[in-house]
Amino acid sequence: MAATADPGARAWVGSGSPRPGSPASSPDLGGGGRARPGPGSGPGPERAGARSPGPAAPGHSFRKVTLTKPTFCHLCSDFIWGLAGFLCEVCNFMSHEKCLKHVKIPCVTLAPSLVRVPVAHCFGPRALYKRKFCAVCRRGLEAPALRCEVCELHVHPDCVPFACSDCRQCHRDGHRDHDTHHHHWREGNLPSGARCEVCRKTCGSSDVLAGVRCEWCGVQAHSVCSTALAPECTFGRLRTLILPPACVRLLSRNFSKMHCFRISESVTPEPGEGDDGVDTSSPAGPGREALAPESGKQTLRIFDGNDAVQRNYFRVITVPRLARSEELLEAALRAYYITEDPHNFDLQVLPAPAQAGETGARGKSRSGGSAEEEGSQGPGSLEAVSEAWIIRALPRPQEVLKIYPAWLKVGVAYVSIRVTPQSTARTVVLEVLPLLGCQAEGAESFQLVEVLMGSRQVQRTVMADEEPLLDRLRDIRQTSLRQMSQTRFYVVEGRALAPHVSLFVGGLPPGLSSEEYSSLLDEAVATKAGLVSVSHVYSSQGAVVLGVACFAEAERLYMLVKDTVVHGRPLTALVLPDVLHTKLPPDCRPLLVFVNPRSGGLKGRDLLCSFRKLLNPHQVFELTNGGPLPGFHVFSQLPCFRVLVCGGDGTVGWVLAALEEMRHHLACPEPSVAILPLGTGNDLGRVLRWGAGYSGEDPFSVLVSVDEADAVLMDRWTILLDAHEATGAENSVADVEPPKIVQMSNYCGIGIDAELSLDFHQAREEEPGKFTSRFHNKGVYVRVGLQKISHSRSLHKEIRLQVEQQQVELPSIEGLIFINIPSWGSGADLWGSESDSRFEKPRMDDGLLEVVGVTGVMHMGQVQGGLRSGIRIAQGSYFRVTLLKATPVQVDGEPWVQGPGHMIISAVGPKVHMLRKAKQKPRKAGTPKDA
C-alpha cells in the first residue's frame, strides 16, 4: 500500500489494492506466501557484480549474481544459467532478467502493509513435508517444519516469528460487515501439474515457490495472471457446501484461533522459548545456522531488542573479519528483514551479563551513528568483535506514521501523519478523522488501538488518550525491532460492543435441570452471577451451553472447566460460534463434518486438516473433543444442512444416535448423512457405495461426491436392554446394570460373532498403538477366530426368541444376528441372494429386520468367503430375546457382555436420511482445489 510523507495525503485503494504506481503496486495477496530473507544467503548462487536496480519491482533489492549451478526462476519456474540471474538480497527471490519487469510478488518488507485483516495462524506439530517450501525464506522444507491447520502456510520453525498474520478470515468478529468476499491468495506449494486459470499454462512447481492459489475457491494462477481475475471470490465448486464467513459470528477476544477452531494445541515451543537460541533440529531456518565460518570470516549472534535478549533468541550472520561497521550493520538488519535506512540504527556490543538476560546492561556502539544514552565510537574497520551484538534504533525527533481506519467504510487504506514529541493518542485521532471524512465533533467516540500482528496471535491494545505516541514507538523498538514492523495503529469507533461468548460445557451428570446445572457449575468453577447464564440444556447428554457476557470471565471459565472433574468425569470446554442463518445464500446447504481421528490410523488427523482448509474450519468438528453435540448445536438454526461422518460403523452409529436425540432442537430435523469409511468393517459405507475404506483419495473429490450424492432412507432400531440377576449362583453377574437403550443401524450380534468382536476390542484397548492399519486389524480378527474355532456353547439352549409375539424355535447355532443392511463382517452377504417365498426381499428401508444364525467360526469364515450364507430364521419388526446366561452382545461393532434378562428390538420413529454415492463420476465443474 502506498505511503506518503505528507500528513494530509490520502492513500486511496480499491478492494484493498495499492495505489497504482506506488512501490507496492501489486495484487493484494492477502499476505499469502510472503518471502523472507536469509541474511546474505540465496538458493545456491555465488554473488558477483554490483547491484542492478532493474525494472521497478514491488520492494525488491535485486542484485545480479553468478550461478554455480542451475537455479529456478521464482516467476516462470524455468532454469537460470550463468550470469543471467537476479537475486533479491532481502527475500531470496530469484528471477531472470527478462522476468524482472513482470515481478508482482512483493518483497518481505511490504508483507505487513498488504494484510487486509490481521488473522493469526494455527500451527500444528512439526512434521516432514516433502517438496514443500517455506513461505518466509523460500527454501525447501528438508527438516521437520510447521504448517497452519487452517491455510496452506508452511514455514521453518525459525521463520515463525517473521510470518505475517495473514490466515483466512473465517468469521465476523463484531466489527466488519462483509459486503463482498475477496480472494485470499497464497503463494507457492502448488502441485506440479497445476494449470493457470487465465492462460491455462502450468503454474505449479515442485522445485520452487511459484504460482498463487485462492484458499477459498481454489483457483490457481501465475502471480502475473492473477491480476486479470476479478477480486471477488465465489468459493468455487464447493460453494454449496462451505459455510460462508459472513454467516459466522464469533467475538474471539481473549481466545486464540486454536481455541476458536477447537484445534488441539501443539506442545512444540515457539522459537526462542528454549534454553538455547539456536534450534539445531531445524537447520534449514535462515539466519540461524551456527556452522563453522569459512577462513577469513566470523560468525556473530545478533539480537533485535530486550525481548530477544531475555528469551535468548538471536539470528546468526557470517561476515568477513575485516568488514567495515556499515557492512556489519547492513548484514544485521537483513537478518531481521529490516530495510530501513541504516543511519537510523546503531549496532552495539552486548556485554556478558546482558547475554545472560540482564537487558539493562549497556553495550558499546560500533556503528556509523551514535546513541545518546550509550557511548559510541566512530566508524572504522572491524578487526575484533564480540560474538553477541544488539541492534538499537536511534532516537528520532519525529516520525511519519501510518494510521489505518480500522473497519470504517471510508474507502482508504490508511493515512500518513507526522508524529512529534507533542503528539498523543487523542491528538492523532483528532488529526486523522477529518482526513477520513469524519466529523471532528464526534471525536470522543473514537479511540487509537495498537495492533500487534503476530503469526500466532493478534493482540489489540487501546491506547490511553494522553499517552505520547513518539515515546510508545521508541518503547516498541527498544523491545523488538521485528515487533515494530508487525505493529499497526487503527482508529476505531469506540461504540459499545455487547460482549457475548457461547461456551459449551460437556461431561456433566445427565438428567439434571437448568437450575441444578447452574448450581453445580457455580460450586465447581464459581461462576459469576449476572455474567453467566445457561442458554441451552442438553440434559440427556449431560451438557450445557453457557452465555457469558464478559470476555475475561469467559476466558477464566474456559481455562478452569478444562481442568475440572465432576463426579469422577473430566469436563469439556469449547468456544462455539453463532451462525447467522438469515445471511445464508439461498442455494447453500453447508456440510457439517465430524471426524474421528482415532479411526483409520493417522488418516483421520490428516482429513481433519484437509477439511479445515477446504471448508470453513467452524464446520469441522473432532469427535474426541466433545462428541457430535457441539456441531449439531452450532448448526441447529440452519434451515438446511448435510452431515459427513468420517469414521467406522461405530462412529456413524454414535453420530446418528446424537442426531436422533437432537432432532427436536434442529431447524432442519432430517439432515442427510454421508459417510467416509475409516473403520475396519465399514459395512454401511459399502452399502451406500462409499467404499470398503478410505485409502487416501483426494478430499476435494470426496466433498464433490458428497455434493452429488443421492438421498436414501434407512431404518433405525431401538434395543432395550433389561438385565435381571439370574437365580443360579454360577450364572449370576456381580453388577447388574439398570435398563438402558441403544440405537442400531447395521446389525446386532449375540453369541460367537459378538465374542470375537469383544476379544478384538479388548486387544485394541491393551495396545491401541498397534491398531493403525486396516490390514493388521483384520489379521487380529483372523487370529482371534482361530482361537475360537473349536469353541461351542450351544447358544440355542441359552436364549429364547420371540418374533411378533410368536415364539420361534431356534436351530443348533452358536450365533444369532439381526441384520438391517445387506452387508456384514466386512462386506459379506449373510442373508444370501436366493429367493425364498417365506420372506420378503430385504431392504434397509422396509421396516423389517432379518434374523440369521451361524453355527460357528468355520461357518462365519465360509460366509465371508462367499461359499455359504447364514441360516435364515425369521423376518419381522418386533423382537424379544431372553438371555438365560451372561452372553456377549455387539451392536454395530461395539461389543459388551450382557447379563441375563431381556432384549427388546423395535423400530425407531422416523427413518434416517442417508446419502448414497452416485454411480457416475463427479462432473468436472469449476477449479478443483489441491488437498
JSON list of N, CA and C in Angstrom, two decimals, residues 33-45 47 74 87-94 107-108 132-143 145 153-164 187 189 208-209 282-289 315 334-335 337:
[
{"chain": "A", "resi": 33, "resn": "GLY", "atom": "N", "xyz": [1.99, -16.32, 1.36]},
{"chain": "A", "resi": 33, "resn": "GLY", "atom": "CA", "xyz": [3.26, -16.74, 0.80]},
{"chain": "A", "resi": 33, "resn": "GLY", "atom": "C", "xyz": [4.31, -15.68, 0.81]},
{"chain": "A", "resi": 34, "resn": "ARG", "atom": "N", "xyz": [4.49, -15.00, 1.92]},
{"chain": "A", "resi": 34, "resn": "ARG", "atom": "CA", "xyz": [5.45, -13.92, 1.96]},
{"chain": "A", "resi": 34, "resn": "ARG", "atom": "C", "xyz": [6.87, -14.45, 1.88]},
{"chain": "A", "resi": 35, "resn": "ALA", "atom": "N", "xyz": [7.71, -13.73, 1.13]},
{"chain": "A", "resi": 35, "resn": "ALA", "atom": "CA", "xyz": [9.10, -14.14, 1.03]},
{"chain": "A", "resi": 35, "resn": "ALA", "atom": "C", "xyz": [9.89, -13.54, 2.16]},
{"chain": "A", "resi": 36, "resn": "ARG", "atom": "N", "xyz": [10.71, -14.33, 2.82]},
{"chain": "A", "resi": 36, "resn": "ARG", "atom": "CA", "xyz": [11.50, -13.85, 3.94]},
{"chain": "A", "resi": 36, "resn": "ARG", "atom": "C", "xyz": [12.98, -14.02, 3.63]},
{"chain": "A", "resi": 37, "resn": "PRO", "atom": "N", "xyz": [13.82, -13.18, 4.19]},
{"chain": "A", "resi": 37, "resn": "PRO", "atom": "CA", "xyz": [15.23, -13.22, 3.82]},
{"chain": "A", "resi": 37, "resn": "PRO", "atom": "C", "xyz": [16.04, -14.21, 4.61]},
{"chain": "A", "resi": 38, "resn": "GLY", "atom": "N", "xyz": [17.08, -14.69, 4.00]},
{"chain": "A", "resi": 38, "resn": "GLY", "atom": "CA", "xyz": [18.15, -15.34, 4.72]},
{"chain": "A", "resi": 38, "resn": "GLY", "atom": "C", "xyz": [19.32, -14.40, 4.62]},
{"chain": "A", "resi": 39, "resn": "PRO", "atom": "N", "xyz": [19.92, -14.01, 5.71]},
{"chain": "A", "resi": 39, "resn": "PRO", "atom": "CA", "xyz": [20.91, -12.95, 5.70]},
{"chain": "A", "resi": 39, "resn": "PRO", "atom": "C", "xyz": [22.11, -13.31, 4.86]},
{"chain": "A", "resi": 40, "resn": "GLY", "atom": "N", "xyz": [22.25, -12.61, 3.75]},
{"chain": "A", "resi": 40, "resn": "GLY", "atom": "CA", "xyz": [23.39, -12.84, 2.90]},
{"chain": "A", "resi": 40, "resn": "GLY", "atom": "C", "xyz": [23.41, -14.20, 2.27]},
{"chain": "A", "resi": 41, "resn": "SER", "atom": "N", "xyz": [22.23, -14.81, 2.07]},
{"chain": "A", "resi": 41, "resn": "SER", "atom": "CA", "xyz": [22.19, -16.15, 1.53]},
{"chain": "A", "resi": 41, "resn": "SER", "atom": "C", "xyz": [21.20, -16.20, 0.40]},
{"chain": "A", "resi": 42, "resn": "GLY", "atom": "N", "xyz": [21.30, -17.18, -0.45]},
{"chain": "A", "resi": 42, "resn": "GLY", "atom": "CA", "xyz": [20.41, -17.34, -1.57]},
{"chain": "A", "resi": 42, "resn": "GLY", "atom": "C", "xyz": [20.24, -18.80, -1.90]},
{"chain": "A", "resi": 43, "resn": "PRO", "atom": "N", "xyz": [19.53, -19.12, -2.94]},
{"chain": "A", "resi": 43, "resn": "PRO", "atom": "CA", "xyz": [19.25, -20.51, -3.28]},
{"chain": "A", "resi": 43, "resn": "PRO", "atom": "C", "xyz": [20.38, -21.16, -4.04]},
{"chain": "A", "resi": 44, "resn": "GLY", "atom": "N", "xyz": [21.58, -21.00, -3.60]},
{"chain": "A", "resi": 44, "resn": "GLY", "atom": "CA", "xyz": [22.70, -21.70, -4.22]},
{"chain": "A", "resi": 44, "resn": "GLY", "atom": "C", "xyz": [23.59, -20.87, -5.10]},
{"chain": "A", "resi": 45, "resn": "PRO", "atom": "N", "xyz": [23.33, -19.57, -5.36]},
{"chain": "A", "resi": 45, "resn": "PRO", "atom": "CA", "xyz": [24.20, -18.83, -6.26]},
{"chain": "A", "resi": 45, "resn": "PRO", "atom": "C", "xyz": [25.42, -18.29, -5.55]},
{"chain": "A", "resi": 47, "resn": "ARG", "atom": "N", "xyz": [27.50, -14.81, -5.30]},
{"chain": "A", "resi": 47, "resn": "ARG", "atom": "CA", "xyz": [27.24, -13.41, -5.61]},
{"chain": "A", "resi": 47, "resn": "ARG", "atom": "C", "xyz": [28.40, -12.81, -6.40]},
{"chain": "A", "resi": 74, "resn": "HIS", "atom": "N", "xyz": [11.73, -17.88, -9.82]},
{"chain": "A", "resi": 74, "resn": "HIS", "atom": "CA", "xyz": [10.55, -17.93, -8.97]},
{"chain": "A", "resi": 74, "resn": "HIS", "atom": "C", "xyz": [9.31, -17.39, -9.66]},
{"chain": "A", "resi": 87, "resn": "LEU", "atom": "N", "xyz": [18.94, -11.76, -7.91]},
{"chain": "A", "resi": 87, "resn": "LEU", "atom": "CA", "xyz": [18.53, -12.24, -6.60]},
{"chain": "A", "resi": 87, "resn": "LEU", "atom": "C", "xyz": [18.19, -11.05, -5.71]},
{"chain": "A", "resi": 88, "resn": "CYS", "atom": "N", "xyz": [17.03, -11.10, -5.04]},
{"chain": "A", "resi": 88, "resn": "CYS", "atom": "CA", "xyz": [16.69, -10.09, -4.06]},
{"chain": "A", "resi": 88, "resn": "CYS", "atom": "C", "xyz": [17.49, -10.37, -2.79]},
{"chain": "A", "resi": 89, "resn": "GLU", "atom": "N", "xyz": [18.24, -9.39, -2.35]},
{"chain": "A", "resi": 89, "resn": "GLU", "atom": "CA", "xyz": [19.10, -9.58, -1.19]},
{"chain": "A", "resi": 89, "resn": "GLU", "atom": "C", "xyz": [18.30, -9.69, 0.11]},
{"chain": "A", "resi": 90, "resn": "VAL", "atom": "N", "xyz": [17.05, -9.34, 0.08]},
{"chain": "A", "resi": 90, "resn": "VAL", "atom": "CA", "xyz": [16.24, -9.37, 1.29]},
{"chain": "A", "resi": 90, "resn": "VAL", "atom": "C", "xyz": [15.44, -10.67, 1.40]},
{"chain": "A", "resi": 91, "resn": "CYS", "atom": "N", "xyz": [14.78, -11.07, 0.32]},
{"chain": "A", "resi": 91, "resn": "CYS", "atom": "CA", "xyz": [13.84, -12.19, 0.42]},
{"chain": "A", "resi": 91, "resn": "CYS", "atom": "C", "xyz": [14.22, -13.40, -0.41]},
{"chain": "A", "resi": 92, "resn": "ASN", "atom": "N", "xyz": [15.40, -13.40, -1.04]},
{"chain": "A", "resi": 92, "resn": "ASN", "atom": "CA", "xyz": [15.87, -14.57, -1.81]},
{"chain": "A", "resi": 92, "resn": "ASN", "atom": "C", "xyz": [15.04, -14.84, -3.05]},
{"chain": "A", "resi": 93, "resn": "PHE", "atom": "N", "xyz": [14.27, -13.87, -3.53]},
{"chain": "A", "resi": 93, "resn": "PHE", "atom": "CA", "xyz": [13.51, -14.07, -4.77]},
{"chain": "A", "resi": 93, "resn": "PHE", "atom": "C", "xyz": [14.49, -14.08, -5.94]},
{"chain": "A", "resi": 94, "resn": "MET", "atom": "N", "xyz": [14.47, -15.14, -6.75]},
{"chain": "A", "resi": 94, "resn": "MET", "atom": "CA", "xyz": [15.37, -15.31, -7.89]},
{"chain": "A", "resi": 94, "resn": "MET", "atom": "C", "xyz": [14.57, -15.15, -9.18]},
{"chain": "A", "resi": 107, "resn": "CYS", "atom": "N", "xyz": [8.13, -7.98, -1.93]},
{"chain": "A", "resi": 107, "resn": "CYS", "atom": "CA", "xyz": [9.21, -8.37, -1.04]},
{"chain": "A", "resi": 107, "resn": "CYS", "atom": "C", "xyz": [8.69, -8.46, 0.39]},
{"chain": "A", "resi": 108, "resn": "VAL", "atom": "N", "xyz": [9.48, -9.09, 1.23]},
{"chain": "A", "resi": 108, "resn": "VAL", "atom": "CA", "xyz": [9.09, -9.28, 2.61]},
{"chain": "A", "resi": 108, "resn": "VAL", "atom": "C", "xyz": [8.83, -7.97, 3.33]},
{"chain": "A", "resi": 132, "resn": "LYS", "atom": "N", "xyz": [7.86, -29.29, -0.30]},
{"chain": "A", "resi": 132, "resn": "LYS", "atom": "CA", "xyz": [7.18, -28.05, 0.09]},
{"chain": "A", "resi": 132, "resn": "LYS", "atom": "C", "xyz": [8.24, -27.00, 0.41]},
{"chain": "A", "resi": 133, "resn": "PHE", "atom": "N", "xyz": [7.84, -25.73, 0.33]},
{"chain": "A", "resi": 133, "resn": "PHE", "atom": "CA", "xyz": [8.77, -24.63, 0.53]},
{"chain": "A", "resi": 133, "resn": "PHE", "atom": "C", "xyz": [8.26, -23.69, 1.60]},
{"chain": "A", "resi": 134, "resn": "CYS", "atom": "N", "xyz": [9.21, -23.12, 2.33]},
{"chain": "A", "resi": 134, "resn": "CYS", "atom": "CA", "xyz": [8.90, -22.16, 3.39]},
{"chain": "A", "resi": 134, "resn": "CYS", "atom": "C", "xyz": [8.40, -20.87, 2.75]},
{"chain": "A", "resi": 135, "resn": "ALA", "atom": "N", "xyz": [7.29, -20.35, 3.24]},
{"chain": "A", "resi": 135, "resn": "ALA", "atom": "CA", "xyz": [6.73, -19.11, 2.71]},
{"chain": "A", "resi": 135, "resn": "ALA", "atom": "C", "xyz": [7.49, -17.90, 3.21]},
{"chain": "A", "resi": 136, "resn": "VAL", "atom": "N", "xyz": [8.46, -18.08, 4.09]},
{"chain": "A", "resi": 136, "resn": "VAL", "atom": "CA", "xyz": [9.22, -16.97, 4.63]},
{"chain": "A", "resi": 136, "resn": "VAL", "atom": "C", "xyz": [10.57, -16.84, 3.93]},
{"chain": "A", "resi": 137, "resn": "CYS", "atom": "N", "xyz": [11.36, -17.90, 3.97]},
{"chain": "A", "resi": 137, "resn": "CYS", "atom": "CA", "xyz": [12.71, -17.83, 3.37]},
{"chain": "A", "resi": 137, "resn": "CYS", "atom": "C", "xyz": [12.76, -18.43, 1.98]},
{"chain": "A", "resi": 138, "resn": "ARG", "atom": "N", "xyz": [11.66, -19.02, 1.50]},
{"chain": "A", "resi": 138, "resn": "ARG", "atom": "CA", "xyz": [11.54, -19.58, 0.16]},
{"chain": "A", "resi": 138, "resn": "ARG", "atom": "C", "xyz": [12.42, -20.81, -0.05]},
{"chain": "A", "resi": 139, "resn": "ARG", "atom": "N", "xyz": [12.97, -21.38, 0.98]},
{"chain": "A", "resi": 139, "resn": "ARG", "atom": "CA", "xyz": [13.79, -22.58, 0.86]},
{"chain": "A", "resi": 139, "resn": "ARG", "atom": "C", "xyz": [12.95, -23.84, 1.07]},
{"chain": "A", "resi": 140, "resn": "GLY", "atom": "N", "xyz": [13.47, -24.97, 0.65]},
{"chain": "A", "resi": 140, "resn": "GLY", "atom": "CA", "xyz": [12.78, -26.23, 0.82]},
{"chain": "A", "resi": 140, "resn": "GLY", "atom": "C", "xyz": [12.70, -26.64, 2.27]},
{"chain": "A", "resi": 141, "resn": "LEU", "atom": "N", "xyz": [11.62, -27.37, 2.60]},
{"chain": "A", "resi": 141, "resn": "LEU", "atom": "CA", "xyz": [11.42, -27.86, 3.97]},
{"chain": "A", "resi": 141, "resn": "LEU", "atom": "C", "xyz": [12.05, -29.24, 4.09]},
{"chain": "A", "resi": 142, "resn": "GLU", "atom": "N", "xyz": [13.36, -29.28, 4.29]},
{"chain": "A", "resi": 142, "resn": "GLU", "atom": "CA", "xyz": [14.07, -30.56, 4.35]},
{"chain": "A", "resi": 142, "resn": "GLU", "atom": "C", "xyz": [14.01, -31.16, 5.75]},
{"chain": "A", "resi": 143, "resn": "ALA", "atom": "N", "xyz": [13.85, -30.35, 6.77]},
{"chain": "A", "resi": 143, "resn": "ALA", "atom": "CA", "xyz": [13.75, -30.82, 8.15]},
{"chain": "A", "resi": 143, "resn": "ALA", "atom": "C", "xyz": [12.31, -30.66, 8.62]},
{"chain": "A", "resi": 145, "resn": "ALA", "atom": "N", "xyz": [9.05, -29.26, 9.86]},
{"chain": "A", "resi": 145, "resn": "ALA", "atom": "CA", "xyz": [8.60, -27.87, 9.77]},
{"chain": "A", "resi": 145, "resn": "ALA", "atom": "C", "xyz": [7.19, -27.77, 10.30]},
{"chain": "A", "resi": 153, "resn": "LEU", "atom": "N", "xyz": [-0.09, -22.31, 4.71]},
{"chain": "A", "resi": 153, "resn": "LEU", "atom": "CA", "xyz": [1.20, -21.70, 5.05]},
{"chain": "A", "resi": 153, "resn": "LEU", "atom": "C", "xyz": [2.13, -22.75, 5.63]},
{"chain": "A", "resi": 154, "resn": "HIS", "atom": "N", "xyz": [3.32, -22.90, 5.01]},
{"chain": "A", "resi": 154, "resn": "HIS", "atom": "CA", "xyz": [4.37, -23.78, 5.51]},
{"chain": "A", "resi": 154, "resn": "HIS", "atom": "C", "xyz": [5.58, -22.93, 5.87]},
{"chain": "A", "resi": 155, "resn": "VAL", "atom": "N", "xyz": [6.15, -23.16, 7.04]},
{"chain": "A", "resi": 155, "resn": "VAL", "atom": "CA", "xyz": [7.30, -22.37, 7.47]},
{"chain": "A", "resi": 155, "resn": "VAL", "atom": "C", "xyz": [8.27, -23.25, 8.25]},
{"chain": "A", "resi": 156, "resn": "HIS", "atom": "N", "xyz": [9.55, -22.84, 8.23]},
{"chain": "A", "resi": 156, "resn": "HIS", "atom": "CA", "xyz": [10.51, -23.42, 9.15]},
{"chain": "A", "resi": 156, "resn": "HIS", "atom": "C", "xyz": [10.19, -22.96, 10.57]},
{"chain": "A", "resi": 157, "resn": "PRO", "atom": "N", "xyz": [10.53, -23.73, 11.58]},
{"chain": "A", "resi": 157, "resn": "PRO", "atom": "CA", "xyz": [10.29, -23.27, 12.96]},
{"chain": "A", "resi": 157, "resn": "PRO", "atom": "C", "xyz": [10.94, -21.93, 13.26]},
{"chain": "A", "resi": 158, "resn": "ASP", "atom": "N", "xyz": [12.14, -21.68, 12.71]},
{"chain": "A", "resi": 158, "resn": "ASP", "atom": "CA", "xyz": [12.81, -20.41, 12.96]},
{"chain": "A", "resi": 158, "resn": "ASP", "atom": "C", "xyz": [12.16, -19.25, 12.22]},
{"chain": "A", "resi": 159, "resn": "CYS", "atom": "N", "xyz": [11.37, -19.55, 11.22]},
{"chain": "A", "resi": 159, "resn": "CYS", "atom": "CA", "xyz": [10.73, -18.48, 10.44]},
{"chain": "A", "resi": 159, "resn": "CYS", "atom": "C", "xyz": [9.38, -18.07, 10.99]},
{"chain": "A", "resi": 160, "resn": "VAL", "atom": "N", "xyz": [8.85, -18.79, 11.97]},
{"chain": "A", "resi": 160, "resn": "VAL", "atom": "CA", "xyz": [7.52, -18.49, 12.50]},
{"chain": "A", "resi": 160, "resn": "VAL", "atom": "C", "xyz": [7.42, -17.05, 13.01]},
{"chain": "A", "resi": 161, "resn": "PRO", "atom": "N", "xyz": [8.40, -16.52, 13.77]},
{"chain": "A", "resi": 161, "resn": "PRO", "atom": "CA", "xyz": [8.23, -15.14, 14.26]},
{"chain": "A", "resi": 161, "resn": "PRO", "atom": "C", "xyz": [8.16, -14.10, 13.15]},
{"chain": "A", "resi": 162, "resn": "PHE", "atom": "N", "xyz": [8.59, -14.45, 11.94]},
{"chain": "A", "resi": 162, "resn": "PHE", "atom": "CA", "xyz": [8.63, -13.48, 10.85]},
{"chain": "A", "resi": 162, "resn": "PHE", "atom": "C", "xyz": [7.50, -13.69, 9.86]},
{"chain": "A", "resi": 163, "resn": "ALA", "atom": "N", "xyz": [6.63, -14.65, 10.12]},
{"chain": "A", "resi": 163, "resn": "ALA", "atom": "CA", "xyz": [5.48, -14.88, 9.24]},
{"chain": "A", "resi": 163, "resn": "ALA", "atom": "C", "xyz": [4.39, -13.86, 9.56]},
{"chain": "A", "resi": 164, "resn": "CYS", "atom": "N", "xyz": [3.67, -13.46, 8.53]},
{"chain": "A", "resi": 164, "resn": "CYS", "atom": "CA", "xyz": [2.59, -12.48, 8.69]},
{"chain": "A", "resi": 164, "resn": "CYS", "atom": "C", "xyz": [1.35, -13.15, 9.28]},
{"chain": "A", "resi": 187, "resn": "GLU", "atom": "N", "xyz": [0.94, -17.90, -1.97]},
{"chain": "A", "resi": 187, "resn": "GLU", "atom": "CA", "xyz": [1.94, -18.18, -2.99]},
{"chain": "A", "resi": 187, "resn": "GLU", "atom": "C", "xyz": [2.55, -19.56, -2.81]},
{"chain": "A", "resi": 189, "resn": "ASN", "atom": "N", "xyz": [3.76, -23.81, -3.41]},
{"chain": "A", "resi": 189, "resn": "ASN", "atom": "CA", "xyz": [3.37, -25.13, -2.94]},
{"chain": "A", "resi": 189, "resn": "ASN", "atom": "C", "xyz": [2.15, -25.66, -3.67]},
{"chain": "A", "resi": 208, "resn": "VAL", "atom": "N", "xyz": [10.33, -25.00, -6.84]},
{"chain": "A", "resi": 208, "resn": "VAL", "atom": "CA", "xyz": [10.50, -23.62, -6.40]},
{"chain": "A", "resi": 208, "resn": "VAL", "atom": "C", "xyz": [9.14, -23.10, -5.93]},
{"chain": "A", "resi": 209, "resn": "LEU", "atom": "N", "xyz": [9.16, -22.05, -5.11]},
{"chain": "A", "resi": 209, "resn": "LEU", "atom": "CA", "xyz": [7.93, -21.42, -4.64]},
{"chain": "A", "resi": 209, "resn": "LEU", "atom": "C", "xyz": [7.40, -20.51, -5.74]},
{"chain": "A", "resi": 282, "resn": "SER", "atom": "N", "xyz": [16.28, -27.75, 13.34]},
{"chain": "A", "resi": 282, "resn": "SER", "atom": "CA", "xyz": [15.77, -27.19, 12.09]},
{"chain": "A", "resi": 282, "resn": "SER", "atom": "C", "xyz": [16.85, -26.36, 11.43]},
{"chain": "A", "resi": 283, "resn": "PRO", "atom": "N", "xyz": [17.87, -26.99, 10.88]},
{"chain": "A", "resi": 283, "resn": "PRO", "atom": "CA", "xyz": [18.98, -26.24, 10.31]},
{"chain": "A", "resi": 283, "resn": "PRO", "atom": "C", "xyz": [18.59, -25.46, 9.08]},
{"chain": "A", "resi": 284, "resn": "ALA", "atom": "N", "xyz": [17.41, -25.70, 8.51]},
{"chain": "A", "resi": 284, "resn": "ALA", "atom": "CA", "xyz": [17.05, -25.01, 7.29]},
{"chain": "A", "resi": 284, "resn": "ALA", "atom": "C", "xyz": [16.61, -23.58, 7.54]},
{"chain": "A", "resi": 285, "resn": "GLY", "atom": "N", "xyz": [16.37, -23.22, 8.77]},
{"chain": "A", "resi": 285, "resn": "GLY", "atom": "CA", "xyz": [15.92, -21.86, 9.05]},
{"chain": "A", "resi": 285, "resn": "GLY", "atom": "C", "xyz": [16.98, -20.85, 8.71]},
{"chain": "A", "resi": 286, "resn": "PRO", "atom": "N", "xyz": [16.64, -19.78, 8.00]},
{"chain": "A", "resi": 286, "resn": "PRO", "atom": "CA", "xyz": [17.64, -18.81, 7.58]},
{"chain": "A", "resi": 286, "resn": "PRO", "atom": "C", "xyz": [18.13, -17.97, 8.73]},
{"chain": "A", "resi": 287, "resn": "GLY", "atom": "N", "xyz": [19.38, -17.59, 8.67]},
{"chain": "A", "resi": 287, "resn": "GLY", "atom": "CA", "xyz": [19.92, -16.67, 9.63]},
{"chain": "A", "resi": 287, "resn": "GLY", "atom": "C", "xyz": [20.22, -17.27, 10.98]},
{"chain": "A", "resi": 288, "resn": "ARG", "atom": "N", "xyz": [20.10, -18.61, 11.13]},
{"chain": "A", "resi": 288, "resn": "ARG", "atom": "CA", "xyz": [20.31, -19.21, 12.44]},
{"chain": "A", "resi": 288, "resn": "ARG", "atom": "C", "xyz": [21.34, -20.33, 12.36]},
{"chain": "A", "resi": 289, "resn": "GLU", "atom": "N", "xyz": [22.00, -20.50, 11.21]},
{"chain": "A", "resi": 289, "resn": "GLU", "atom": "CA", "xyz": [22.95, -21.59, 11.05]},
{"chain": "A", "resi": 289, "resn": "GLU", "atom": "C", "xyz": [24.23, -21.27, 11.81]},
{"chain": "A", "resi": 315, "resn": "ARG", "atom": "N", "xyz": [19.69, -14.23, 15.86]},
{"chain": "A", "resi": 315, "resn": "ARG", "atom": "CA", "xyz": [19.94, -14.63, 14.48]},
{"chain": "A", "resi": 315, "resn": "ARG", "atom": "C", "xyz": [21.45, -14.67, 14.28]},
{"chain": "A", "resi": 334, "resn": "ARG", "atom": "N", "xyz": [19.52, -7.03, 7.70]},
{"chain": "A", "resi": 334, "resn": "ARG", "atom": "CA", "xyz": [18.94, -8.01, 6.77]},
{"chain": "A", "resi": 334, "resn": "ARG", "atom": "C", "xyz": [18.53, -9.29, 7.51]},
{"chain": "A", "resi": 335, "resn": "ALA", "atom": "N", "xyz": [19.29, -9.65, 8.55]},
{"chain": "A", "resi": 335, "resn": "ALA", "atom": "CA", "xyz": [18.94, -10.86, 9.30]},
{"chain": "A", "resi": 335, "resn": "ALA", "atom": "C", "xyz": [17.57, -10.74, 9.94]},
{"chain": "A", "resi": 337, "resn": "TYR", "atom": "N", "xyz": [15.20, -8.72, 8.54]},
{"chain": "A", "resi": 337, "resn": "TYR", "atom": "CA", "xyz": [14.31, -8.31, 7.47]},
{"chain": "A", "resi": 337, "resn": "TYR", "atom": "C", "xyz": [13.94, -6.83, 7.57]}
]
